[in-house]
Coordinates of N, CA and C in Angstrom, one line a residue:
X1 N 13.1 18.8 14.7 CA 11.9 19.5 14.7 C 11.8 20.3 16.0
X2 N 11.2 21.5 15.6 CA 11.1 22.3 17.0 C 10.3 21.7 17.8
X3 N 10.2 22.0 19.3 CA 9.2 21.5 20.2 C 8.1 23.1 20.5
X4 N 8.1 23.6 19.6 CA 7.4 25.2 20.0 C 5.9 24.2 19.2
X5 N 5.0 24.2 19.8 CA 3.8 23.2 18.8 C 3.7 23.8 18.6
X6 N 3.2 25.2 18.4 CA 2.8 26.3 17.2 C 3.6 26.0 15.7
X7 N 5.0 26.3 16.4 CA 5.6 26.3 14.9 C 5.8 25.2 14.3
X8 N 5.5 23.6 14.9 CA 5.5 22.5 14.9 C 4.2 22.2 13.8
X9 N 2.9 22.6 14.1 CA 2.1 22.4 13.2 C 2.0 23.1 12.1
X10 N 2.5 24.3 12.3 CA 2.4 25.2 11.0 C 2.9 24.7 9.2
X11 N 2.2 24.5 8.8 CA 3.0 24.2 7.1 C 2.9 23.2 6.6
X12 N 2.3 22.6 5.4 CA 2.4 21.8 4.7 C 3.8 20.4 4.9
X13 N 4.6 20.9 5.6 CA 5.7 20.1 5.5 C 5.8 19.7 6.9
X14 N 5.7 19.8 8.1 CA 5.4 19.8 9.0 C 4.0 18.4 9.0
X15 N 3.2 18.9 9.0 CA 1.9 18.1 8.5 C 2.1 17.0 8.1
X16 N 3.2 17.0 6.8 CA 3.6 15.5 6.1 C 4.5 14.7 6.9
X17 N 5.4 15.6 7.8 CA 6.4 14.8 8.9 C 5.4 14.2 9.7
X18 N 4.3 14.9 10.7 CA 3.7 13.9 11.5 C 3.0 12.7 11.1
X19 N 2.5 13.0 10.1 CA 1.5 11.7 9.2 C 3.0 10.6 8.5
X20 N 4.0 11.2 8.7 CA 4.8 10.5 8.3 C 5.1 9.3 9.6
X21 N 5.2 9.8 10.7 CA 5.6 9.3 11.8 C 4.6 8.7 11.9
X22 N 3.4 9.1 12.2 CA 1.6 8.7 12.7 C 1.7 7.0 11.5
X23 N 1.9 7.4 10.4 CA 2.1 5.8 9.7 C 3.1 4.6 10.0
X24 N 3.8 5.1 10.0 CA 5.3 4.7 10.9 C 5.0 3.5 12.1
X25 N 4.3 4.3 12.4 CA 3.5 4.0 14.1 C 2.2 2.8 14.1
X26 N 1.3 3.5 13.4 CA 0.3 2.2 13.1 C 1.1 1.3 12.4
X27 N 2.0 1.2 11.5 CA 2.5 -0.8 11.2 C 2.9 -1.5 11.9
X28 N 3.5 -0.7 13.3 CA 3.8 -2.0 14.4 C 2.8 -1.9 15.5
X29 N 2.2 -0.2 16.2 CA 1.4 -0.4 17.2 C -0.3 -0.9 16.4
X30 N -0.6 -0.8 15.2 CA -2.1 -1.1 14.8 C -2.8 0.5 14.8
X31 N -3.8 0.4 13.8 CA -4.3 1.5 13.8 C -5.1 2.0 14.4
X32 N -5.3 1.2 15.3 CA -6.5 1.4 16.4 C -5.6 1.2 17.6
X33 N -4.2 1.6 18.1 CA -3.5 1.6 18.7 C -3.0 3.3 18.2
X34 N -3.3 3.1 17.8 CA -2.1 5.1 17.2 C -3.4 5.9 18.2
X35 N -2.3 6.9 18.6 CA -3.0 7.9 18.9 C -2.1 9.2 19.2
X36 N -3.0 10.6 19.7 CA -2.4 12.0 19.5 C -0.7 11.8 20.2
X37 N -1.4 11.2 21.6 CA -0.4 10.6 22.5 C 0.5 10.1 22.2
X38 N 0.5 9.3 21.5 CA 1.8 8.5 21.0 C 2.4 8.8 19.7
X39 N 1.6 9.7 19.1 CA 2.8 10.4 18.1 C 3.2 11.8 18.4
X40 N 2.7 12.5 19.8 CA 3.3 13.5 20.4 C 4.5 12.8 20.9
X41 N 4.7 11.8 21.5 CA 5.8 11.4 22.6 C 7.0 10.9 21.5
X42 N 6.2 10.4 20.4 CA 7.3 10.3 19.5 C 8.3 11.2 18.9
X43 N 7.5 12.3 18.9 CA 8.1 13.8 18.4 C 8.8 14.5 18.9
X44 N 8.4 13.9 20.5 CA 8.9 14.9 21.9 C 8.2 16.4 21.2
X45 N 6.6 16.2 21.5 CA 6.2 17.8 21.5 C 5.2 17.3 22.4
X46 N 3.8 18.3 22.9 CA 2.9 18.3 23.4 C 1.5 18.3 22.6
X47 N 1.0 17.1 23.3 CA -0.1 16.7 22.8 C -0.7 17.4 22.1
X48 N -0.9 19.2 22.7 CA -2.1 20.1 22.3 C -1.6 20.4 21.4
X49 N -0.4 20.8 20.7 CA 0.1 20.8 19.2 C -0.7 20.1 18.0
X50 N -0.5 18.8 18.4 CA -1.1 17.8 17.8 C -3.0 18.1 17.4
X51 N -3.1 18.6 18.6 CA -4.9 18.7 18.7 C -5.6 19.3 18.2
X52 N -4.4 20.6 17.9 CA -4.9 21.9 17.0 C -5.4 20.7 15.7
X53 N -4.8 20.4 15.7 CA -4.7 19.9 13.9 C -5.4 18.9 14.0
X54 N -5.7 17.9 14.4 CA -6.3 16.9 14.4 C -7.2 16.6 15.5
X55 N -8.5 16.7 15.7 CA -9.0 17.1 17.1 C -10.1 15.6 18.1
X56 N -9.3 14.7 16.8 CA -9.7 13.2 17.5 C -8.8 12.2 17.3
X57 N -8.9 11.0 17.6 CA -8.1 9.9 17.2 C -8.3 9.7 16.2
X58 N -9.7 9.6 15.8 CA -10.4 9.6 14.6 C -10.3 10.0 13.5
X59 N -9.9 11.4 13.7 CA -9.9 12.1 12.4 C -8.0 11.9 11.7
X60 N -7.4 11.7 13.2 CA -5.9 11.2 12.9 C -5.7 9.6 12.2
X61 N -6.7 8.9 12.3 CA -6.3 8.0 11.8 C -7.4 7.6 10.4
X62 N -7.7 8.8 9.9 CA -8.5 9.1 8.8 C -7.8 9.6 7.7
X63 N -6.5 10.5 8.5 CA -5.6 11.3 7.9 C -4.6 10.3 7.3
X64 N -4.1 9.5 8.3 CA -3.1 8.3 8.1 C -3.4 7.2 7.1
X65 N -4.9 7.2 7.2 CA -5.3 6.2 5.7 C -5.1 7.2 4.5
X66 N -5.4 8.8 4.3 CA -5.2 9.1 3.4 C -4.1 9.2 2.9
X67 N -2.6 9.3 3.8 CA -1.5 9.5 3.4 C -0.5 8.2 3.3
X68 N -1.5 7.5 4.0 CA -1.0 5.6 3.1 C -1.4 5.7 1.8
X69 N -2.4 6.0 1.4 CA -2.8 5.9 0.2 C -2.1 6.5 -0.9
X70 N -1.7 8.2 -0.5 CA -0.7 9.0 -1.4 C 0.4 8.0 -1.4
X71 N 1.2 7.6 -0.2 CA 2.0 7.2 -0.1 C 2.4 5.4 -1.2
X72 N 1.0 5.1 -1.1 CA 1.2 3.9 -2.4 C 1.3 4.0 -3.7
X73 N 0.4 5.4 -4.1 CA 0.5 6.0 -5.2 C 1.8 6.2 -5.8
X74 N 2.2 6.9 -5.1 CA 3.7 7.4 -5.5 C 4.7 6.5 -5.7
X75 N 4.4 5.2 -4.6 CA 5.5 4.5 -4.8 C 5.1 2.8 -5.4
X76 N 4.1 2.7 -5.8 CA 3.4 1.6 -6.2 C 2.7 1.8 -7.6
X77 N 1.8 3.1 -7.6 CA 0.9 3.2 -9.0 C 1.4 3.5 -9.9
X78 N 2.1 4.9 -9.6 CA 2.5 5.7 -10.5 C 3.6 5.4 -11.2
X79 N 4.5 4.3 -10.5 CA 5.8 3.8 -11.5 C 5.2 2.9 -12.5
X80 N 4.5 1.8 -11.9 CA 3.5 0.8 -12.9 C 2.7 2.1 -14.2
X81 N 2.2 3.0 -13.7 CA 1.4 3.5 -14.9 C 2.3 4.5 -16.1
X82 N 3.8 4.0 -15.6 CA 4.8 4.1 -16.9 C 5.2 3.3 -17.9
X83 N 4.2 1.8 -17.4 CA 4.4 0.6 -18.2 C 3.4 0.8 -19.3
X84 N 3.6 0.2 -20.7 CA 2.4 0.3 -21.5 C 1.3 -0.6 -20.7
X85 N -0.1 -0.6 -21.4 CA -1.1 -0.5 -20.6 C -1.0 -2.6 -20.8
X86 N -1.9 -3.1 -20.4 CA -1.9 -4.7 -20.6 C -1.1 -5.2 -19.6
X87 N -0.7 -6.7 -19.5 CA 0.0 -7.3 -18.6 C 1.5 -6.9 -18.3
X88 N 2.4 -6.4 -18.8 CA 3.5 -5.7 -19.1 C 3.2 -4.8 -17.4
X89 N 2.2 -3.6 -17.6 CA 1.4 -2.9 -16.7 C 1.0 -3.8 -15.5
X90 N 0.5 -4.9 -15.3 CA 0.1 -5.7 -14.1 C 1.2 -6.0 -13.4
X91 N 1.7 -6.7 -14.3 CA 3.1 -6.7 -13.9 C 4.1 -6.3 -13.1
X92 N 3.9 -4.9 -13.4 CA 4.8 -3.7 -12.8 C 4.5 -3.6 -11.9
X93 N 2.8 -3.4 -11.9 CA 1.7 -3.3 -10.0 C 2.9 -4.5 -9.2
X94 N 2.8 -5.7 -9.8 CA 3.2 -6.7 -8.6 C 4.5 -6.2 -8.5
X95 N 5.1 -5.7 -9.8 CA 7.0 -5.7 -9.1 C 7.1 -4.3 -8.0
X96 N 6.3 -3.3 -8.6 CA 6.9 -2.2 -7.5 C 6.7 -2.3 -6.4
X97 N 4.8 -3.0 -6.3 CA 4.7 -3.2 -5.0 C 5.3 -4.2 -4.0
X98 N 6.0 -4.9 -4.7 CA 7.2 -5.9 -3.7 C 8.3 -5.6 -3.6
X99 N 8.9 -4.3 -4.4 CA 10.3 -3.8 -4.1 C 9.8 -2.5 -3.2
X100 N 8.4 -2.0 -3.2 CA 8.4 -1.3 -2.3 C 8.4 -1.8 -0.4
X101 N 7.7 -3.0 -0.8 CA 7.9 -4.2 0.8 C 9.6 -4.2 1.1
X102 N 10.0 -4.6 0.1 CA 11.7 -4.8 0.2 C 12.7 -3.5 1.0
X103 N 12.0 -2.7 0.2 CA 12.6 -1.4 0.6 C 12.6 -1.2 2.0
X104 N 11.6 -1.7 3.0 CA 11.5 -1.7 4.5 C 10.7 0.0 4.8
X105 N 10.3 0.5 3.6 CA 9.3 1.8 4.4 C 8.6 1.9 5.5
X106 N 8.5 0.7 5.7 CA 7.2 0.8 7.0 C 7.3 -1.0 7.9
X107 N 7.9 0.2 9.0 CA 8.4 -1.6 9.6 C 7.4 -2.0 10.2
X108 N 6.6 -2.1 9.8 CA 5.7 -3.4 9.9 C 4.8 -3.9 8.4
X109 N 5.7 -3.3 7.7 CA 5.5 -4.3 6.1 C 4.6 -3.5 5.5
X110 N 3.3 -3.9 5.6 CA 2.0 -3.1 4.8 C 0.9 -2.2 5.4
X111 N 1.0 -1.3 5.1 CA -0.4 0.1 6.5 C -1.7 -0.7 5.8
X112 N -1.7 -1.0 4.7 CA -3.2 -1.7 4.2 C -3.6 -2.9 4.5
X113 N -2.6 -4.0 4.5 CA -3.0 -5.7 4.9 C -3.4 -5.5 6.6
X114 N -2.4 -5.2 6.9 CA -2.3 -4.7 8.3 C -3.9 -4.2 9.1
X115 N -3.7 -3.1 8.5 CA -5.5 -1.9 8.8 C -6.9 -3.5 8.9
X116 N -6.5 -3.7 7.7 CA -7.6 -4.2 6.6 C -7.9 -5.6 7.9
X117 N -6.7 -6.4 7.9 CA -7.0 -7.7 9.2 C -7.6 -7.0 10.4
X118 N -6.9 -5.6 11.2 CA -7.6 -5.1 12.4 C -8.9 -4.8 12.5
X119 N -9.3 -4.5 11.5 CA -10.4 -3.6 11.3 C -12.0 -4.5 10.5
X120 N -11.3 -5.8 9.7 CA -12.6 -6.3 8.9 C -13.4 -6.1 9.8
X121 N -13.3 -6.9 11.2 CA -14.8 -7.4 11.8 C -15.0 -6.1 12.9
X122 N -14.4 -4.9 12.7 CA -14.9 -4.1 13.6 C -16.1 -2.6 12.7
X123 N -17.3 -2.4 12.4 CA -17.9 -1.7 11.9 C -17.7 -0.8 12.2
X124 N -17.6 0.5 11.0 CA -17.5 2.0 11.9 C -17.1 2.6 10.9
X125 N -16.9 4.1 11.0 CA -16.0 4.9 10.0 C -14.5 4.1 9.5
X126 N -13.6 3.7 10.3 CA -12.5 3.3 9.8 C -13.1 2.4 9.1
X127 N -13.2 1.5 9.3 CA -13.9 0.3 8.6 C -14.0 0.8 7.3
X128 N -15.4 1.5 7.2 CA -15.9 1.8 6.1 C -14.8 2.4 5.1
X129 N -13.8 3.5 5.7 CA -13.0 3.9 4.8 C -12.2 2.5 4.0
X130 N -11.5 1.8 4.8 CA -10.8 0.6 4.7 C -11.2 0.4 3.5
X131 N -12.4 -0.2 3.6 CA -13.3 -1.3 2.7 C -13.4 -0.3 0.7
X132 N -13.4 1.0 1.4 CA -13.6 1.5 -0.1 C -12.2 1.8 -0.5
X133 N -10.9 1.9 0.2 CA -9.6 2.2 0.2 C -9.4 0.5 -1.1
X134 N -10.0 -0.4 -0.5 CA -9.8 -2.0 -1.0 C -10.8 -2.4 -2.2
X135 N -11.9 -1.6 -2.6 CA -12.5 -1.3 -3.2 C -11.9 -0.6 -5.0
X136 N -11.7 0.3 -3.9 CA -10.7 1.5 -5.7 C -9.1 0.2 -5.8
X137 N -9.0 -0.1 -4.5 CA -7.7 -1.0 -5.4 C -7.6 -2.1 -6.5
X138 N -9.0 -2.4 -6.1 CA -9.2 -4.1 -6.5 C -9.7 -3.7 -7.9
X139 N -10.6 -2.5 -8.1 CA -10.9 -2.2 -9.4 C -10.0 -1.5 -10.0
X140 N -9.2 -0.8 -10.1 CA -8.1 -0.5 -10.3 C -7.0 -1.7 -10.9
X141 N -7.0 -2.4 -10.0 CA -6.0 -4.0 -10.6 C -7.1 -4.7 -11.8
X142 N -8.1 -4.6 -11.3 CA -9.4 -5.1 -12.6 C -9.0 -4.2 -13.8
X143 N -8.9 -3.1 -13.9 CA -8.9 -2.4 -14.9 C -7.5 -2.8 -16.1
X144 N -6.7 -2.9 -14.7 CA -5.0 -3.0 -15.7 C -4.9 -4.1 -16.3
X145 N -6.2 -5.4 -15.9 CA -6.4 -7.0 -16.0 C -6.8 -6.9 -17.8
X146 N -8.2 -6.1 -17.3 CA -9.2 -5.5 -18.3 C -8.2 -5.6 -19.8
X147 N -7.5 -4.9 -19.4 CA -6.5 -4.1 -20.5 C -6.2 -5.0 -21.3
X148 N -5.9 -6.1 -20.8 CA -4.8 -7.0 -21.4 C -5.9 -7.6 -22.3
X149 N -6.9 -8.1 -21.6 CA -7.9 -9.1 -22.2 C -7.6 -7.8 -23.4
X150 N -8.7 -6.8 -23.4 CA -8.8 -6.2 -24.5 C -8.0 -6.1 -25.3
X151 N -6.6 -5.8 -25.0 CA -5.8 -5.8 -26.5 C -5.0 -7.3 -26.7
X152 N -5.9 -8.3 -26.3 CA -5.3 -9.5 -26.9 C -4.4 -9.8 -26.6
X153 N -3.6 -9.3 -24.9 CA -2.5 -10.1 -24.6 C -2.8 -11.6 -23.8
X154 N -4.1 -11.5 -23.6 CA -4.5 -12.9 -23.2 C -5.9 -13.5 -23.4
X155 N -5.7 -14.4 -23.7 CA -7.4 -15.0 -24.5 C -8.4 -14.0 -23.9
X156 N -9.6 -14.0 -25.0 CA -10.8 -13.4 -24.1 C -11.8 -14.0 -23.0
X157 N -11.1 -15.6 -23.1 CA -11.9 -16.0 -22.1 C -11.5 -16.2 -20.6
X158 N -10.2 -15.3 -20.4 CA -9.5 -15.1 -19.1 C -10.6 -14.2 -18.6
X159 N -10.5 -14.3 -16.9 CA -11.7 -13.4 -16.0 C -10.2 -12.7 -15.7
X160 N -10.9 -11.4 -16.0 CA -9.5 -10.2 -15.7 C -9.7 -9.9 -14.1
X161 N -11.1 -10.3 -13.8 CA -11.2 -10.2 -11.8 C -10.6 -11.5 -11.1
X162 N -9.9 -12.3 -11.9 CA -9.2 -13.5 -11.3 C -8.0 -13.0 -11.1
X163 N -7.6 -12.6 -12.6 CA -5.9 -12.1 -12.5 C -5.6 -11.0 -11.7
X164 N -6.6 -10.2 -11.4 CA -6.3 -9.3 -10.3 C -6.5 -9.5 -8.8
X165 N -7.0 -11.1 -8.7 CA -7.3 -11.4 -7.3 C -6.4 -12.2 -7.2
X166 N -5.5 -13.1 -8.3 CA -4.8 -13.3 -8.2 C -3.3 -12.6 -7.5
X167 N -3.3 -11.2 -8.3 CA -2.1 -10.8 -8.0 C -2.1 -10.3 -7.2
X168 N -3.5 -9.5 -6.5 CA -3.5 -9.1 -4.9 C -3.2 -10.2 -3.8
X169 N -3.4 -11.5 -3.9 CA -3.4 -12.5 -2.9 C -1.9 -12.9 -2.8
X170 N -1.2 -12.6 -4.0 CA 0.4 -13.1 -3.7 C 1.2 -12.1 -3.4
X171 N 0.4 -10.7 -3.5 CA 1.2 -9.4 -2.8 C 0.9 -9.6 -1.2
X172 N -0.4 -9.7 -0.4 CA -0.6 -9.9 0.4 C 0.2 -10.8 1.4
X173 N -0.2 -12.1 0.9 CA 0.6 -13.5 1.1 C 1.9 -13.2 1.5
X174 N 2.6 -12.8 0.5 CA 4.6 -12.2 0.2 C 4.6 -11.4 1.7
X175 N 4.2 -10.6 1.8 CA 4.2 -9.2 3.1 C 4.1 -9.8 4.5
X176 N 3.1 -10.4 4.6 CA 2.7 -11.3 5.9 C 3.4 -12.5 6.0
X177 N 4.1 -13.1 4.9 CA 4.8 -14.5 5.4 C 6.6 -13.7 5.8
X178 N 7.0 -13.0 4.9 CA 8.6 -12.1 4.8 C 9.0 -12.2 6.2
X179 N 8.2 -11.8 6.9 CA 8.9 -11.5 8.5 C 9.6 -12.7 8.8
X180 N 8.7 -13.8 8.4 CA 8.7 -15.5 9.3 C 10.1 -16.1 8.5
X181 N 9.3 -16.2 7.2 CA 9.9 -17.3 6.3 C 11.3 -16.4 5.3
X182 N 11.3 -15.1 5.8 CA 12.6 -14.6 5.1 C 12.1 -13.3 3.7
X183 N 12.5 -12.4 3.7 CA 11.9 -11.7 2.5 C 12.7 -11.9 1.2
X184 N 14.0 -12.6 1.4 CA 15.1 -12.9 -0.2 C 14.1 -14.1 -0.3
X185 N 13.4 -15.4 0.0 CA 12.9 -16.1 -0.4 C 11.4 -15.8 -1.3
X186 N 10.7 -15.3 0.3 CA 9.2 -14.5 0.3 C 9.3 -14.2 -1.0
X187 N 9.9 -12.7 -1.2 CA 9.5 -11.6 -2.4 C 10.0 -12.6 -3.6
X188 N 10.8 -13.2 -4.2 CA 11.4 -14.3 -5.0 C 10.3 -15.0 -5.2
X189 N 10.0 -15.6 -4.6 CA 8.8 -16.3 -4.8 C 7.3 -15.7 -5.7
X190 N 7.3 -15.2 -4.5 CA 5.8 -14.3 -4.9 C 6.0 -13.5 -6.4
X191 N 7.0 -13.1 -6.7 CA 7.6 -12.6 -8.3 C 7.4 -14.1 -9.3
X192 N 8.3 -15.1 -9.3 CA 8.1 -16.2 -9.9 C 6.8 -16.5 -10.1
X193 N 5.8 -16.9 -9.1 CA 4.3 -16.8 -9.2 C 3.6 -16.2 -10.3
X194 N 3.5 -15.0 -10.2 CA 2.9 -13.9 -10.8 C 3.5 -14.2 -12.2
X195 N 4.8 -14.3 -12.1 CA 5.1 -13.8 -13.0 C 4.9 -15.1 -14.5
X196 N 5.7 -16.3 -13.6 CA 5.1 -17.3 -14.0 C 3.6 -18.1 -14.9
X197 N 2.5 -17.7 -13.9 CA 1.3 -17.3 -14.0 C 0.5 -16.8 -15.5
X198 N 1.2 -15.7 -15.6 CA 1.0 -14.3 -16.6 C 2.0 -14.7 -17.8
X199 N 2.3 -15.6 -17.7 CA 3.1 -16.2 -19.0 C 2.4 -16.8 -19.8
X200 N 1.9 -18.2 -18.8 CA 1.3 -19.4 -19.1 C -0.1 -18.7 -19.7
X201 N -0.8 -17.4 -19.5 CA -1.7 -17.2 -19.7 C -1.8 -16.4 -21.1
X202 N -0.4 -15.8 -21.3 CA -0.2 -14.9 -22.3 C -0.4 -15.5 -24.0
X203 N -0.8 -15.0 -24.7 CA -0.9 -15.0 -26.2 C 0.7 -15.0 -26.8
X204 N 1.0 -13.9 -26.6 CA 2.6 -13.9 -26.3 C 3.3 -13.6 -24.9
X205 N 4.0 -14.7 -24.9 CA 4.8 -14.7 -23.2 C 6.0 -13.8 -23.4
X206 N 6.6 -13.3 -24.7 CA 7.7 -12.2 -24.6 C 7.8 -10.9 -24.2
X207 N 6.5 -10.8 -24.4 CA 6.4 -9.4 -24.0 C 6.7 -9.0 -22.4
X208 N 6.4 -9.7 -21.8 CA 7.1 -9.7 -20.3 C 8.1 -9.7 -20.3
X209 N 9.0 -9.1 -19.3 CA 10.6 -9.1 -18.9 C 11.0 -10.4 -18.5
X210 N 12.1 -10.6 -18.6 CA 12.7 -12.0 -18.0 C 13.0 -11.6 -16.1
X211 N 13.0 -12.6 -15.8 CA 12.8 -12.4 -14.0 C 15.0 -12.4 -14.2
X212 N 15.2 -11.5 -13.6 CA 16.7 -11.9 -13.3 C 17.3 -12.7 -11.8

């Protein structure tokens, strides 16, 4: 990357490299740790590059929740929403999002578990984003839950807001234990779970893939 900041901030692609670094950065220093400063020094550019574009901490680390969020999309939602709709679909949420952990994108595991512990008990804009960032998720997993009940892949008297609190708690759980207790065990686990789980609950349990 050039060190001319002008030509540094100019362009859509450019833009994506810093928010790429700026995320990078919050999973190990915290997002209330990131700042202009420390993802200028990361770049080897000068701060005021940075400032054209982003003209607070604030609004940088407003940017960095938005491009965690593309960034799960792409590599979490959008493969799952190639599954047919129902638990097949739930499913998928839990496998991509733990082959996306595996994959090591962001060495410090998750921008969202992460944010989410820094930030519950601190009120404010970040916060607030946070909470509706955790919000569209959780209804979002409710919906894919939804599904199933509807088309009869699992009784109607399953709470589709369990099985989605379900499968958020052992995505979480898997990400924050991996470091300690190992991630071949961790993610292994947390797959069997789920997967396990969504069997015992199923009308039919074949419709699910076999775990290899």
């Amino acid at each position: 990357m050039t060190t001319q900041d002008g030509r540094l901030i100019r362009g859509e692609r450019t833009r994506t490299a810093v928010l790429d670094q700026a995320l990078l950065l919050a999973t190990v220093a915290g997002l209330d740790g990131l700042s202009l400063s420390q993802v200028a020094d990361s770049l080897r550019v000068s701060k005021s590059g940075l400032f054209a574009h982003w003209r607070s901490k604030e609004a940088l680390q407003l940017a960095v929740i938005d491009h965690a969020r593309a960034q799960w999309t792409d590599r979490v939602i959008r493969p799952a929403l190639a599954e047919p709709a129902g638990l097949r679909r739930l499913w998928a949420v839990h496998h991509h999002r733990l082959a996306f952990y595996e994959a090591g994108v962001l060495p410090g595991g998750c921008f969202f578990a992460n944010a989410h512990f820094e930030f519950n008990a601190r009120p404010g804009v970040i916060r607030d984003r946070l909470a509706a960032e955790l919000t569209d998720w959780m209804t979002f997993l409710t919906g894919v839950a939804t599904e199933a009940v509807t088309r009869g892949e699992v009784p109607a008297g399953v709470d589709a807001a369990g099985l989605a609190y379900q499968t958020e708690s052992l995505g979480v759980c898997a990400v924050m234990q991996a470091p300690v207790l190992g991630p071949e065990t961790t993610f292994r686990q947390a797959r069997r779970a789920l997967h396990d789980h969504l069997r015992a609950v199923a009308t039919d349990p074949t419709i699910l893939p076999e775990l290899t």
